[in-house]
Short mmCIF file of C-alpha atoms in Angstrom, two decimals:
data_model
loop_
_atom_site.label_atom_id
_atom_site.label_comp_id
_atom_site.label_asym_id
_atom_site.label_seq_id
_atom_site.Cartn_x
_atom_site.Cartn_y
_atom_site.Cartn_z
CA MET A 1 0.00 0.00 0.00
CA THR A 2 2.84 2.39 0.84
CA ARG A 3 4.54 2.11 -2.54
CA THR A 4 1.28 2.56 -4.45
CA VAL A 5 0.28 5.71 -2.59
CA ALA A 6 3.79 7.12 -2.80
CA ALA A 7 3.98 6.32 -6.51
CA TRP A 8 0.65 8.04 -7.25
CA ALA A 9 1.66 11.10 -5.25
CA THR A 10 5.12 11.22 -6.81
CA GLY A 11 3.77 10.89 -10.34
CA LEU A 12 1.32 13.74 -9.85
CA VAL A 13 3.87 15.97 -8.12
CA LEU A 14 6.43 15.33 -10.86
CA LEU A 15 3.87 16.22 -13.54
CA LEU A 16 3.13 19.49 -11.75
CA GLU A 17 6.84 20.12 -11.37
CA THR A 18 7.30 19.48 -15.09
CA PHE A 19 4.85 22.22 -15.99
CA GLY A 20 6.49 24.61 -13.52
CA ILE A 21 10.05 24.01 -14.73
CA VAL A 22 9.11 24.23 -18.41
CA LEU A 23 7.13 27.42 -17.81
CA LEU A 24 10.05 28.91 -15.84
CA CYS A 25 12.59 28.10 -18.57
CA LEU A 26 10.36 29.45 -21.33
CA THR A 27 9.72 32.63 -19.34
CA LEU A 28 13.42 33.15 -18.70
CA GLY A 29 14.14 32.61 -22.39
CA ALA A 30 11.49 35.14 -23.38
CA VAL A 31 12.79 37.72 -20.89
CA VAL A 32 16.37 37.31 -22.10
CA ASP A 33 15.19 37.60 -25.70
CA ASN A 34 13.07 40.71 -25.08
CA GLN A 35 15.77 42.49 -23.07
CA SER A 36 18.72 41.34 -25.23
CA MET A 37 20.58 40.35 -22.06
CA SER A 38 23.98 38.77 -22.15
CA LEU A 39 25.78 36.78 -19.52
CA ALA A 40 29.45 37.80 -19.32
CA GLY A 41 29.48 38.77 -22.98
CA THR A 42 27.64 35.67 -24.21
CA ASP A 43 25.47 36.10 -27.26
CA PRO A 44 21.84 36.62 -26.12
CA ASP A 45 20.61 34.22 -28.80
CA ALA A 46 22.77 31.47 -27.30
CA VAL A 47 21.27 32.09 -23.86
CA VAL A 48 17.75 32.00 -25.29
CA THR A 49 18.46 28.79 -27.19
CA GLY A 50 20.02 27.23 -24.10
CA SER A 51 16.98 28.14 -22.02
CA TYR A 52 14.62 26.57 -24.55
CA VAL A 53 16.75 23.43 -24.82
CA LEU A 54 16.80 23.18 -21.03
CA ALA A 55 13.00 23.44 -21.00
CA VAL A 56 12.71 20.52 -23.42
CA VAL A 57 15.31 18.33 -21.71
CA ALA A 58 14.03 18.99 -18.19
CA GLY A 59 10.44 18.47 -19.32
CA LEU A 60 11.23 15.15 -20.96
CA PHE A 61 13.26 13.97 -17.97
CA LEU A 62 10.56 14.85 -15.44
CA CYS A 63 7.84 13.36 -17.64
CA ALA A 64 9.82 10.12 -17.89
CA CYS A 65 10.20 10.05 -14.09
CA ALA A 66 6.48 10.69 -13.66
CA PHE A 67 5.71 7.90 -16.14
CA VAL A 68 7.90 5.46 -14.19
CA ALA A 69 6.24 6.46 -10.91
CA LEU A 70 2.72 6.14 -12.31
CA ARG A 71 3.58 2.80 -13.90
CA CYS A 72 4.79 1.57 -10.51
CA ALA A 73 1.49 2.69 -9.01
CA LEU A 74 -0.54 0.84 -11.63
CA ARG A 75 1.52 -2.36 -11.55
CA ARG A 76 2.09 -2.31 -7.77
CA HIS A 77 5.67 -3.43 -8.29
CA ALA A 78 9.07 -1.84 -8.02
CA PRO A 79 10.41 -0.11 -11.11
CA GLY A 80 12.69 -2.04 -13.43
CA ARG A 81 16.40 -1.41 -13.76
CA THR A 82 16.06 1.57 -16.12
CA GLY A 83 13.23 3.07 -14.11
CA ARG A 84 15.17 2.63 -10.89
CA VAL A 85 18.20 4.43 -12.36
CA LEU A 86 15.97 7.23 -13.63
CA LEU A 87 14.37 7.68 -10.20
CA ILE A 88 17.76 7.57 -8.45
CA VAL A 89 19.06 10.31 -10.75
CA ALA A 90 15.93 12.37 -10.05
CA ALA A 91 16.40 11.87 -6.31
CA VAL A 92 20.03 12.99 -6.46
CA VAL A 93 19.11 16.05 -8.52
CA HIS A 94 16.35 16.98 -6.07
CA GLY A 95 18.75 16.52 -3.14
CA VAL A 96 21.37 18.80 -4.68
CA LEU A 97 18.76 21.40 -5.63
CA ALA A 98 17.35 21.26 -2.09
CA ALA A 99 20.78 21.94 -0.61
CA VAL A 100 21.34 24.89 -2.93
CA SER A 101 17.83 26.26 -2.53
CA LEU A 102 18.08 26.42 1.26
CA ALA A 103 20.75 29.08 0.97
CA LEU A 104 19.39 30.92 -2.05
CA LEU A 105 15.60 30.60 -2.10
CA GLY A 106 14.49 29.91 1.44
CA LEU A 107 12.82 27.30 3.57
CA PRO A 108 9.54 26.73 1.61
CA VAL A 109 11.36 25.77 -1.59
CA PHE A 110 13.77 23.60 0.40
CA LEU A 111 10.90 21.74 2.07
CA GLY A 112 9.10 21.27 -1.24
CA LEU A 113 12.17 19.72 -2.83
CA LEU A 114 12.70 17.53 0.22
CA LEU A 115 9.11 16.31 -0.07
CA VAL A 116 9.69 15.21 -3.65
CA LEU A 117 13.00 13.63 -2.61
CA ALA A 118 11.27 11.71 0.18
CA LEU A 119 8.57 10.46 -2.20
CA LEU A 120 11.19 9.28 -4.70
CA VAL A 121 13.16 7.45 -2.03
CA LEU A 122 9.96 5.90 -0.67
CA ILE A 123 9.18 4.41 -4.09
CA LEU A 124 12.69 2.99 -4.30
CA VAL A 125 12.90 1.38 -0.85
CA SER A 126 9.37 0.31 0.06
CA PRO A 127 8.35 -3.32 -0.45
CA ASP A 128 6.05 -4.50 -3.25
CA ASP A 129 2.32 -4.23 -2.66
CA ALA A 130 1.32 -7.23 -4.74
CA PRO A 131 0.48 -10.31 -2.70
CA ALA A 132 3.10 -13.01 -2.83
CA SER A 133 2.05 -16.07 -4.74
CA PRO A 134 1.95 -19.28 -2.74
CA PRO A 135 4.97 -21.52 -3.28
CA ARG A 136 4.41 -24.18 -5.89
CA ARG A 137 4.66 -27.71 -4.74
CA GLU A 138 7.21 -29.70 -6.64
CA VAL A 139 6.50 -33.25 -7.58
CA SER A 140 9.48 -35.50 -7.34
CA PRO A 141 9.64 -38.81 -9.20
CA SER A 142 9.59 -40.75 -5.92
CA THR A 143 6.26 -39.24 -4.79
CA ALA A 144 4.52 -39.30 -8.18
CA PRO A 145 1.65 -41.83 -8.41
#
């Protein structure tokens, strides 16, 4: 039960986070484009392109993580090897962002990132929810009729 609930919650939170991150990257790209800003002499078009590429990459990554979490919720099993690696990478990224955000953005952002981190770790370490199948009885040649 724990993994299923955590997987549903994680999938929904990651989908919401996807929309937020993509919207943030697209907004930053539009602001840089409208203001013709440069970062230490970098071409503004390069910054805009980088922001849009980051929006696509981050959106795809978070959508893939949400898909893995929702698939775990539907199947009531642990993620496979690829899904597990994807969720571990997401957990590490959220941990690093939480550490940085505590100093730069404040406690609410830090706690939000820690919540997502906790949900990701809960999916990875909680036991399967599916009932275990009863052991099959083997028939040996000596006990066969």
